[in-house]
mmCIF file of C-alpha atoms in Angstrom:
data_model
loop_
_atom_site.group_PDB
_atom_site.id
_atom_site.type_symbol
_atom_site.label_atom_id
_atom_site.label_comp_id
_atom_site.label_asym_id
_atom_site.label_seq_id
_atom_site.Cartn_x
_atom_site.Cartn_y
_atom_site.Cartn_z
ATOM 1 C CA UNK A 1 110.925 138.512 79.657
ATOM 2 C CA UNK A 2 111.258 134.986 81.108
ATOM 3 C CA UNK A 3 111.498 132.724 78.168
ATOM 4 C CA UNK A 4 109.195 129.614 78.551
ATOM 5 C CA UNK A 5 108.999 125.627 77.399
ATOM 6 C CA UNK A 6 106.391 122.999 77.143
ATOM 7 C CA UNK A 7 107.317 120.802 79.717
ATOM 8 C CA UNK A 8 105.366 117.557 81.111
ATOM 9 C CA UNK A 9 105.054 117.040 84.706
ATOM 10 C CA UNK A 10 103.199 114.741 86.664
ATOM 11 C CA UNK A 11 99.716 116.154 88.286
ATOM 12 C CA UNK A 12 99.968 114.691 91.234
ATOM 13 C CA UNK A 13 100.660 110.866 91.774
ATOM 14 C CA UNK A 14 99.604 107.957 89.635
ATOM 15 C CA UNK A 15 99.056 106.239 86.369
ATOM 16 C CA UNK A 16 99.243 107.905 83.084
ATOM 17 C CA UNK A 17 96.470 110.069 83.558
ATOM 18 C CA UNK A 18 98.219 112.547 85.937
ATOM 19 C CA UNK A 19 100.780 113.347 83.460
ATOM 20 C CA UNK A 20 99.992 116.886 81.930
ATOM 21 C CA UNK A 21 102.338 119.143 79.046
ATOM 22 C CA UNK A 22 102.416 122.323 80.770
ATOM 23 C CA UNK A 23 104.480 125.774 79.868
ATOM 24 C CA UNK A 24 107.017 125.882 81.933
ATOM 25 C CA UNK A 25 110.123 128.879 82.447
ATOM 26 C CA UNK A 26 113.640 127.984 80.835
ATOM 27 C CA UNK A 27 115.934 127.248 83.699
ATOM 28 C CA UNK A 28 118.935 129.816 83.561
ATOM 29 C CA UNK A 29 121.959 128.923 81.891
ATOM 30 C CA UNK A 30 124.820 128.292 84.422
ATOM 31 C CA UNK A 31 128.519 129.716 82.920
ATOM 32 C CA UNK A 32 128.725 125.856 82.442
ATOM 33 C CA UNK A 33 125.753 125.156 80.898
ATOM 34 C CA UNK A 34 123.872 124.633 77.401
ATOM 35 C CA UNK A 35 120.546 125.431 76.135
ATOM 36 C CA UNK A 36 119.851 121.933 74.314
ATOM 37 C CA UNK A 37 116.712 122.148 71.940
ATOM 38 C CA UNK A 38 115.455 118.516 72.911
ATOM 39 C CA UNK A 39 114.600 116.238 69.659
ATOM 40 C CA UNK A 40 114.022 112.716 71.610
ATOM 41 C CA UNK A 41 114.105 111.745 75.518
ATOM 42 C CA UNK A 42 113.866 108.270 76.481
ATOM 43 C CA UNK A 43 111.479 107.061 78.657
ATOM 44 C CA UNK A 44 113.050 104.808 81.586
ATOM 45 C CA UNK A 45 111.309 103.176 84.515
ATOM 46 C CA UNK A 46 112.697 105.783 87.138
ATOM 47 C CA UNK A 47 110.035 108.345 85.020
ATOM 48 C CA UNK A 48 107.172 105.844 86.258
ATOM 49 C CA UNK A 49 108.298 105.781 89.740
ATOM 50 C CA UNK A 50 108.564 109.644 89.122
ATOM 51 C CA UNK A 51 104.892 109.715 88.522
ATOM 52 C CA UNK A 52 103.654 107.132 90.654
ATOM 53 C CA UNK A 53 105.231 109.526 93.778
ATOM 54 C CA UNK A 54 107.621 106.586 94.490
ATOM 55 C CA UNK A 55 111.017 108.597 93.243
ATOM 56 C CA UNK A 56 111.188 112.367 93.661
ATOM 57 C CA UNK A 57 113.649 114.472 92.260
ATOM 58 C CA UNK A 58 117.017 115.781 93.783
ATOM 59 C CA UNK A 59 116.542 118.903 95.771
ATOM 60 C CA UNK A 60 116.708 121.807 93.330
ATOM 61 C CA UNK A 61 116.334 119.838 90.241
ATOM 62 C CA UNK A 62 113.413 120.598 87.995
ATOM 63 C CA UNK A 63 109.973 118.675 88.507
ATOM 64 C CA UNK A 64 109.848 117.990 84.493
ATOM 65 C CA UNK A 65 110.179 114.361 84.073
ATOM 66 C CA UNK A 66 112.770 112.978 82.414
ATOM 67 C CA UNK A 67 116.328 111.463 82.316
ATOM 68 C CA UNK A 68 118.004 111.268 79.443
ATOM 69 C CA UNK A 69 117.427 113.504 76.162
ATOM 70 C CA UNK A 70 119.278 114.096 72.778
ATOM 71 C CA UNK A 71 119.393 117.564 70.708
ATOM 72 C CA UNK A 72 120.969 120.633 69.077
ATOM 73 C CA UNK A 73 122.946 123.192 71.346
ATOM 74 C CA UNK A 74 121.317 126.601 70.613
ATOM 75 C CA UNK A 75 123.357 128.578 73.388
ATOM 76 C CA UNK A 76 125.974 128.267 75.334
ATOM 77 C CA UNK A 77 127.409 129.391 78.750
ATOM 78 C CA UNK A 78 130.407 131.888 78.895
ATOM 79 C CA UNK A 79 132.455 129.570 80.281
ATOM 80 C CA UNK A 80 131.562 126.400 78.097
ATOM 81 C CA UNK A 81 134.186 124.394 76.000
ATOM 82 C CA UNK A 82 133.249 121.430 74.476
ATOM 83 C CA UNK A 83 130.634 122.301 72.205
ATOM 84 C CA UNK A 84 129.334 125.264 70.023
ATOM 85 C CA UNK A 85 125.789 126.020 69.188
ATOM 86 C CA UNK A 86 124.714 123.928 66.350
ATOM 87 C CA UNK A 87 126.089 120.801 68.114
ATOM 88 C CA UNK A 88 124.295 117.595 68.551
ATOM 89 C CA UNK A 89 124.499 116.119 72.051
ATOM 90 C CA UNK A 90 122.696 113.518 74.112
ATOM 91 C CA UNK A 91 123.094 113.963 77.830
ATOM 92 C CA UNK A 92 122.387 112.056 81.375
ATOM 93 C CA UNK A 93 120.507 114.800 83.395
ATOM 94 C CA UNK A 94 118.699 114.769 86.641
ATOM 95 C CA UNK A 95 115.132 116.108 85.679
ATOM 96 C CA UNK A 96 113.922 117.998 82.782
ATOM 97 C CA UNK A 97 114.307 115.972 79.728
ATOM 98 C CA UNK A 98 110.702 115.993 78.794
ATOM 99 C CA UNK A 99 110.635 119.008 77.150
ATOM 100 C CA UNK A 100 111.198 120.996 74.154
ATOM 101 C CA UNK A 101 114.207 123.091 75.472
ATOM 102 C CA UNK A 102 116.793 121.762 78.611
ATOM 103 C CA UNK A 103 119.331 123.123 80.266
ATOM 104 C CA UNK A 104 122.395 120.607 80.489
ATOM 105 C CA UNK A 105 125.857 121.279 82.263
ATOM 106 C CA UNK A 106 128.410 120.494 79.084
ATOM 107 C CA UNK A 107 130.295 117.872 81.053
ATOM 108 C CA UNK A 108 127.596 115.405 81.309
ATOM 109 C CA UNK A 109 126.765 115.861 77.698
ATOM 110 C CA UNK A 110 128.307 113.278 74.550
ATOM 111 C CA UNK A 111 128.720 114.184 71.528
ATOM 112 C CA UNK A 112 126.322 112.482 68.944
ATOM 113 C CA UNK A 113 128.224 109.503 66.417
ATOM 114 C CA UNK A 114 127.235 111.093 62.642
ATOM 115 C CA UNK A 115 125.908 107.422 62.105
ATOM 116 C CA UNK A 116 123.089 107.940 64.943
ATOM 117 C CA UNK A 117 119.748 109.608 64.632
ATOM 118 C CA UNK A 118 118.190 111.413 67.049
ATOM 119 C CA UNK A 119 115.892 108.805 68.514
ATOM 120 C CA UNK A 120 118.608 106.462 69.129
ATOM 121 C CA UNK A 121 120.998 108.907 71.032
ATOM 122 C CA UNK A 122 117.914 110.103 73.072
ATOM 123 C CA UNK A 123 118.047 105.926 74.514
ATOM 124 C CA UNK A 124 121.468 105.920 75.028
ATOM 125 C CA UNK A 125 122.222 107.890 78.075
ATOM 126 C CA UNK A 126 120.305 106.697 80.865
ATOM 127 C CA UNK A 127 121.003 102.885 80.619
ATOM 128 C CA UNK A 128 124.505 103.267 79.143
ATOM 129 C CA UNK A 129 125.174 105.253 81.559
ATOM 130 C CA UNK A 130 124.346 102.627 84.210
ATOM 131 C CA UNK A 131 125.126 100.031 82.450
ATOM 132 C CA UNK A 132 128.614 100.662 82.199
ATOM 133 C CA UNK A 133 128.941 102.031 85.917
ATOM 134 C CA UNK A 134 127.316 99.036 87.238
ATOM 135 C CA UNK A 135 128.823 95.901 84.835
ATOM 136 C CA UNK A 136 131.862 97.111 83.995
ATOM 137 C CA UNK A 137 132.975 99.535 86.953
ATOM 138 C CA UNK A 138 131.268 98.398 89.862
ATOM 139 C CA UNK A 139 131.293 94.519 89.127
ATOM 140 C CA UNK A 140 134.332 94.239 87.000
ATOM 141 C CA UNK A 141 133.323 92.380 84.353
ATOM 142 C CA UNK A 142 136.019 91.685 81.601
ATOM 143 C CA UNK A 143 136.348 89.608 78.793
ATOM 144 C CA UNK A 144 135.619 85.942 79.114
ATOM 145 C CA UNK A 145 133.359 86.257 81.678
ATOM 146 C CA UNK A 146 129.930 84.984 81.944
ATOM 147 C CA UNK A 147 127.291 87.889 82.563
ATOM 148 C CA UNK A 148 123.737 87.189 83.747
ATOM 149 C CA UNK A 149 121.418 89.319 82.973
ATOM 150 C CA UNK A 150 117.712 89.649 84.649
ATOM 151 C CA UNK A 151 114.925 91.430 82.226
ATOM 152 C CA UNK A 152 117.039 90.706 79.211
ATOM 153 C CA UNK A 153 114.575 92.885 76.902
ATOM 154 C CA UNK A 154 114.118 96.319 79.227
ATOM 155 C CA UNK A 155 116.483 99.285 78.065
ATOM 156 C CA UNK A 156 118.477 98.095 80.580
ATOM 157 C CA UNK A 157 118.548 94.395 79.972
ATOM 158 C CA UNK A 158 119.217 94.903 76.124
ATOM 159 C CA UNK A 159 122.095 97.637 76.589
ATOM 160 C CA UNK A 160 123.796 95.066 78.789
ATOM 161 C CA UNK A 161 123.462 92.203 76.918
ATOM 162 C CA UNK A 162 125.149 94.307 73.508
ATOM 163 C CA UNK A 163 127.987 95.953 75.685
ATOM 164 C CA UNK A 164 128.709 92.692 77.371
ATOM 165 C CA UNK A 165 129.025 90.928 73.536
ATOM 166 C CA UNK A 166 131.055 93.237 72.283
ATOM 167 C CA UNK A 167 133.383 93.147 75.237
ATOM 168 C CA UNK A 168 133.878 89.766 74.568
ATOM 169 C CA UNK A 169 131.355 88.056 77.219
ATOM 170 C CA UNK A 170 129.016 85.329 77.512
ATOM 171 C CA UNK A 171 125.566 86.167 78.053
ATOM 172 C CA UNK A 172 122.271 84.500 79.618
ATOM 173 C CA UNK A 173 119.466 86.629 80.068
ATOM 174 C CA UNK A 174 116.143 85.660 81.621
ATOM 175 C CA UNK A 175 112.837 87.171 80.221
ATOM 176 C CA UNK A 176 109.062 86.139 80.791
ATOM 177 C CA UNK A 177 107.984 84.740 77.607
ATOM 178 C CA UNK A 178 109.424 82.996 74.870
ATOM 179 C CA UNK A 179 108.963 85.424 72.624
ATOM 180 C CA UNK A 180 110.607 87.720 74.571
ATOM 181 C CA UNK A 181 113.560 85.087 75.348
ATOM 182 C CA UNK A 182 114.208 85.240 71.551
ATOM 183 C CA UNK A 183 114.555 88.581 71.457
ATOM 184 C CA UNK A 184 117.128 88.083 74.109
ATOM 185 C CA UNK A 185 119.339 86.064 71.618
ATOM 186 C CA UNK A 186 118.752 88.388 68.209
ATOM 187 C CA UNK A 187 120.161 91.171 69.966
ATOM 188 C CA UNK A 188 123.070 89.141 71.198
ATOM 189 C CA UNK A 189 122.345 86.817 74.095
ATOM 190 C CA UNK A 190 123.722 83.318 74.160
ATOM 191 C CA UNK A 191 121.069 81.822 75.968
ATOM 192 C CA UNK A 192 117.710 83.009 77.141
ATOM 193 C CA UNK A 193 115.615 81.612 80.296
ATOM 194 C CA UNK A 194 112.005 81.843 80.679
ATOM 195 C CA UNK A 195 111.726 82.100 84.042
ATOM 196 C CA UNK A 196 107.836 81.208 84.104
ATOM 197 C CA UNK A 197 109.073 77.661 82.572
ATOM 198 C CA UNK A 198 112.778 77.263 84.156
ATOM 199 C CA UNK A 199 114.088 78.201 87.157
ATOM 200 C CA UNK A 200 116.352 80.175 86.016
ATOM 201 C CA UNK A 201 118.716 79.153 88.706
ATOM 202 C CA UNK A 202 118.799 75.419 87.958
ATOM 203 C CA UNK A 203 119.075 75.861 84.585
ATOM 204 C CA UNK A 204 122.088 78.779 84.717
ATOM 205 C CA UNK A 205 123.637 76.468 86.601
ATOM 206 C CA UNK A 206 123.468 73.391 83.746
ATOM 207 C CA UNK A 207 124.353 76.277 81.137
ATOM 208 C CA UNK A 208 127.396 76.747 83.027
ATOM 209 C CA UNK A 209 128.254 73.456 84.176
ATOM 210 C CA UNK A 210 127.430 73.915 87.428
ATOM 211 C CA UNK A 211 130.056 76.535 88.057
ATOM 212 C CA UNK A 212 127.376 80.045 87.526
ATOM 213 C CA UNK A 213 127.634 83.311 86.059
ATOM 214 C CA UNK A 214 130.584 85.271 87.072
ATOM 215 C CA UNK A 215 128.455 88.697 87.790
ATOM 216 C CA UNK A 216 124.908 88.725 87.694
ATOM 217 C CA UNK A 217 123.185 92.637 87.129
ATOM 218 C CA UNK A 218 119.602 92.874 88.713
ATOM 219 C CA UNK A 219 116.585 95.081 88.652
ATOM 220 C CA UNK A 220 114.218 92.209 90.346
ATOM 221 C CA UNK A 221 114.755 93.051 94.345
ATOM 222 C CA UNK A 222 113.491 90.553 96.885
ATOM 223 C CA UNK A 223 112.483 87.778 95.576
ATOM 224 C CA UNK A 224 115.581 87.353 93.539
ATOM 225 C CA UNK A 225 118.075 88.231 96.195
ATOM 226 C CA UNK A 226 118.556 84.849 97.839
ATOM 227 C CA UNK A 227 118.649 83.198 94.471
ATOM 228 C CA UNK A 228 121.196 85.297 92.852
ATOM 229 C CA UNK A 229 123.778 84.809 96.126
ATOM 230 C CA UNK A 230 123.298 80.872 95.118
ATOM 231 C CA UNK A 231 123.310 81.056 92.277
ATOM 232 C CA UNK A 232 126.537 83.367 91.292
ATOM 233 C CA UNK A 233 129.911 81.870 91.099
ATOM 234 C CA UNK A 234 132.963 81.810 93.159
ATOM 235 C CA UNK A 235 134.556 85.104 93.224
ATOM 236 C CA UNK A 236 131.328 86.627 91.918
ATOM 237 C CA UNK A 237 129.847 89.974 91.960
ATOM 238 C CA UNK A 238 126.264 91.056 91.524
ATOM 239 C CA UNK A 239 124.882 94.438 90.782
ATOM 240 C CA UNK A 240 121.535 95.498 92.068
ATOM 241 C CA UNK A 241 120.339 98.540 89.984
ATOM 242 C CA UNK A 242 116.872 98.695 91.493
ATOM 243 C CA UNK A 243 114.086 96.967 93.337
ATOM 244 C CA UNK A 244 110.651 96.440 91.288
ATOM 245 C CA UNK A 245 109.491 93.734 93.761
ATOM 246 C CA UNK A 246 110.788 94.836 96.978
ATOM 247 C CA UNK A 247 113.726 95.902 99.314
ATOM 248 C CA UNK A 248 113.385 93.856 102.385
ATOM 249 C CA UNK A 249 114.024 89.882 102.676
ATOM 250 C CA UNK A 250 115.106 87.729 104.978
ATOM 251 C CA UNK A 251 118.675 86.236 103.664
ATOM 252 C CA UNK A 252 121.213 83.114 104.227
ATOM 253 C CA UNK A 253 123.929 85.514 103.633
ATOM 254 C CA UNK A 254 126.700 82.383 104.152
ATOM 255 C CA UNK A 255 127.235 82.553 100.327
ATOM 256 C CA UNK A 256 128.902 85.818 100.379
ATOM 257 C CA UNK A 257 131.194 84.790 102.824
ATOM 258 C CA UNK A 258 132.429 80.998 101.537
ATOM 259 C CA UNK A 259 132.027 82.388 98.082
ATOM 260 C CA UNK A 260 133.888 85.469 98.571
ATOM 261 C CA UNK A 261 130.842 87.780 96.412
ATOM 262 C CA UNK A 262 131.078 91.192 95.964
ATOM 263 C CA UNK A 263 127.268 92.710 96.619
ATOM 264 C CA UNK A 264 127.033 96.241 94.571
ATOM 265 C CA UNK A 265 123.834 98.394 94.014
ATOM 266 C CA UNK A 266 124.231 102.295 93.193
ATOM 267 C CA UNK A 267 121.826 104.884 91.414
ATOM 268 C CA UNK A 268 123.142 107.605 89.059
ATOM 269 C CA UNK A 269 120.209 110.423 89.304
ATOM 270 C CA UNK A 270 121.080 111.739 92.741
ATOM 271 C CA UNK A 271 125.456 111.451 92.166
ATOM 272 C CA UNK A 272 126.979 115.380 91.628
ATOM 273 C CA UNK A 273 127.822 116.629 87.955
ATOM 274 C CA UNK A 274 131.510 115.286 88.536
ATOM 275 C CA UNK A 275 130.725 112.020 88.850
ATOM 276 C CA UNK A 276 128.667 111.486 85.878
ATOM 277 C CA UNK A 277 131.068 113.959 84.143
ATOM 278 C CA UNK A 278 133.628 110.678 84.627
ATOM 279 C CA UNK A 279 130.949 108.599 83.647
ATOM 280 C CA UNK A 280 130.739 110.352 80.588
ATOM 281 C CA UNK A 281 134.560 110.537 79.612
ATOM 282 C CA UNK A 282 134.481 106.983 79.952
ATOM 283 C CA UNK A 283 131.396 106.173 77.429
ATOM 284 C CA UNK A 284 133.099 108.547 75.239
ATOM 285 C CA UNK A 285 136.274 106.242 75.141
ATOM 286 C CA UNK A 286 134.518 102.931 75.399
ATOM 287 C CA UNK A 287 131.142 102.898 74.239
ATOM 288 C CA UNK A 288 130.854 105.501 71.770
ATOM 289 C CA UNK A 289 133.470 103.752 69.538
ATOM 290 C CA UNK A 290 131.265 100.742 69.214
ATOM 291 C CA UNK A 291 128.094 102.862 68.698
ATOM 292 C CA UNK A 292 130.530 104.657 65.960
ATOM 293 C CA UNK A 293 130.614 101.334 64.196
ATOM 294 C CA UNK A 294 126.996 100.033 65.392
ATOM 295 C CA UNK A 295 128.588 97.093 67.169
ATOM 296 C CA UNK A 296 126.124 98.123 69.754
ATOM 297 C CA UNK A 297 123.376 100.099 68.942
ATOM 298 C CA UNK A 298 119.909 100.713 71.043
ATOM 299 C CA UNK A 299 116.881 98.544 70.318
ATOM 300 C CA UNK A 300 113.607 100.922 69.852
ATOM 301 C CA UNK A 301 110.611 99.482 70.680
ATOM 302 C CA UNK A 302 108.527 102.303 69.895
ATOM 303 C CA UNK A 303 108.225 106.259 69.371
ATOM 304 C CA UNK A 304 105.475 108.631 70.212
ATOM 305 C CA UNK A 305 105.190 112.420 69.561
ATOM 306 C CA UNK A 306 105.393 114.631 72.493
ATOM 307 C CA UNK A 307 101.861 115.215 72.817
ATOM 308 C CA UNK A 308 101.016 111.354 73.260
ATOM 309 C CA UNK A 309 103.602 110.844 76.643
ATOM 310 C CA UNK A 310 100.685 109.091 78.310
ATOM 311 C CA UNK A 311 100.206 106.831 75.796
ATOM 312 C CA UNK A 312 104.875 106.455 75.953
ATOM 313 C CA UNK A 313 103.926 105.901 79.868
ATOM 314 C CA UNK A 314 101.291 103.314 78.746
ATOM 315 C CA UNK A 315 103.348 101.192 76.716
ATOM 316 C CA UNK A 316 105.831 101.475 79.814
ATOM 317 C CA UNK A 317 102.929 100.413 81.906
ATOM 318 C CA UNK A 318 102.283 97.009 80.082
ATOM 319 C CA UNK A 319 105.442 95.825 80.550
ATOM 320 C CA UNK A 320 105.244 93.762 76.671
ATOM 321 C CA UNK A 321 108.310 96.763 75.267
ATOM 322 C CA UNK A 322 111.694 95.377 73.827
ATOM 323 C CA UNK A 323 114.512 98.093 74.344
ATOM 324 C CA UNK A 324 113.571 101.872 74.667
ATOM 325 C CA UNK A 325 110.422 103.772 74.230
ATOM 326 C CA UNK A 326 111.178 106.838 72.790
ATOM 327 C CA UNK A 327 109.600 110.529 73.085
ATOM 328 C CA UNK A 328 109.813 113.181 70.296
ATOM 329 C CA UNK A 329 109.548 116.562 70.729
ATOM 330 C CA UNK A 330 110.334 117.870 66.891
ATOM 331 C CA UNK A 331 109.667 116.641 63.365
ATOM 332 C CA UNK A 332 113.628 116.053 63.003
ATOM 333 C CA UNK A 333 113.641 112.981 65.117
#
C-alpha cells in the first residue's frame, strides 16, 4: 500500500489563496536517500514565485512547495552512510519541503548543531546555502573587505550580513525604512541605508570614502543594475541572486571594463545533487562551526503551524518580515 503525506501545493497560479494541504504519495526512497519526518521548512521567496506560476520546478521534482526543511531521519536507503534513523538533519532540496514526510538524498543533508532547534535549522539551508555560494565562492569575498548588501533584512540579506561579520567584513546594507535599517545594524551591519531617503549610491560612496564596496550581492534586478556597476569598486565583483524588479535594462557597461568587475548571478534549485553535495561539505566546515557557537545564527521573524501556510505566504506577501518565516509541521518545533 502506497504510503501517503500531507503535502501543500499550489492550485493553480496566484496569491495565497491557491495554496491547498493535500495528501499526497511518499516519493520512493532512492538507495541514497532518507525518509526525513519534516519538523520546520522555511519559507523563501522562490516558494512565491512557485505559486505565482513564475518558477516551476525541475523536471521530475515533486510539485510540493518548498526548499529547505529540517527533521528526524526515520528510514534510510541501503546504500546510505552518513546518518542513522533517529538523526536530525536540515537539508537544501529541490521541491517537497512542505510537508510532513520528504524524501532527501543524504549528501545534501547537514547534520543539526545540538545548540539549534528545529525552527532555526529549517531557515538555514536555503539562504546559507546561497549565501555562501554566491559571497564567498562566486565573488570571493575575504576578510577585510567591504560587502554591500541590498534587502539587508530578507533571509537572504540577514544571513549575509552575519556570515560576512563573522568572516571578518565590513558591512552596509540598504533596507526601506528606518526601522528596518536598524535592524540591519542589531544583527550585525555597520551601516544601514534607507534607500527611500539616500541614494544609496552617493552615500556608499561617502561611507567608503569614495572608493565603494568591494562586492556588492543583489536580489533587486533592473533598476539596480546600472547603479551597482558605478557604484562597486575597482577590482569588484557583484552577485546577482535574483531579479524582483526585472531582467532587461539598457546598460553603460564601460565600468566593467576600466574597473576590471567580475559580474556573477547563479541559482541553486535547478544545479545536480553533486553540486550542492559540495555546497554542503563546505557549510559543514565553515558555517556550521559558527552556528555551533551562535556567532551566526538565523533571525525568525515569525512561525506558523502547517495548517496556516497561507497566512506564512501572507506575511511573505507584505514584504514588512525581518529574517525567515518559518513553517511547522509537528508540535516538536
Amino acid at each position: 500500500m502506497t504510503e501517503m503525506t500531507r503535502s501543500v501545493i499550489a492550485d493553480g497560479a496566484g496569491g495565497s489563496d491557491v495554496l491547498r494541504i493535500v495528501e499526497r504519495p511518499l516519493p520512493a526512497c532512492g538507495p541514497n536517500e532518507m525518509i526525513v519526518r519534516v519538523h520546520a521548512a522555511g519559507i523563501n521567496r522562490p516558494d512565491v514565485m512557485q505559486r505565482q506560476g513564475n518558477y516551476p520546478p525541475p523536471p521530475g521534482a515533486t510539485d510540493v512547495l518548498g526548499l529547505e526543511l529540517a527533521g528526524t531521519v526515520e528510514s534510510v536507503g541501503e546504500a546510505v552512510t552518513r546518518f542513522a534513523p533517529g538523526a536530525r538533519v536540515m537539508a537544501l532540496v529541490a521541491s517537497g519541503a512542505y510537508a510532513e514526510r520528504a524524501v532527501v538524498h543524504e549528501d545534501v543533508a547537514i547534520g543539526i548543531p545540538d545548540a539549534m532547534g528545529f525552527v532555526e535549522a529549517g531557515a538555514v539551508p536555503e539562504t546559507y546555502f546561497t549565501v555562501w555560494s554566491n559571497v564567498f565562492e562566486r565573488a570571493g569575498l575575504v576578510s577585510g573587505e567591504m560587502l554591500l548588501v541590498h534587502g539587508g533584512t530578507s533571509g537572504i540579506g540577514s544571513t549575509a550580513i552575519q556570515l560576512a561579520k563573522a568572516r571578518g567584513s565590513t558591512v552596509i546594507a540598504t533596507a526601506g525604512t528606518d526601522e528596518k535599517c536598524d535592524a540591519c545594524v542589531k544583527i550585525g551591519a555597520d551601516h544601514a541605508i534607507n534607500y527611500r531617503k539616500a541614494d544609496f549610491v552617493e552615500e556608499a560612496r561617502r561611507l567608503t570614502d569614495g572608493r565603494g564596496p568591494d562586492v556588492i550581492l543583489d536580489m533587486v534586478g533592473a533598476p539596480y543594475f546600472q547603479r551597482n556597476l558605478d557604484l562597486v569598486a575597482v577590482d569588484g565583483r557583484i552577485a546577482q541572486i535574483a531579479f524582483q524588479y526585472g531582467s532587461k535594462a539598457e546598460l553603460d557597461l564601460g565600468p566593467l571594463l576600466f574597473k576590471r568587475l567580475t559580474l556573477t548571478g547563479s541559482t541553486l534549485r535547478a544545479r545536480p545533487v553533486a553540486m550542492k553535495a559540495r555546497l554542503a561539505r563546505a557549510l559543514e566546515e565553515n558555517v556550521v562551526p559558527l552556528l555551533a557557537r551562535k556567532e551566526a545564527w538565523p533571525i525568525i521573524d515569525s512561525v506558523f503551524p502547517f495548517d496556516q501556510v497561507a497566512r506564512a505566504h501572507e506575511r511573505m506577501d507584505g514584504g514588512n518580515h525581518v529574517g525567515k518565516i518559518v513553517l511547522t509541521m509537528t508540535h516538536e518545533a
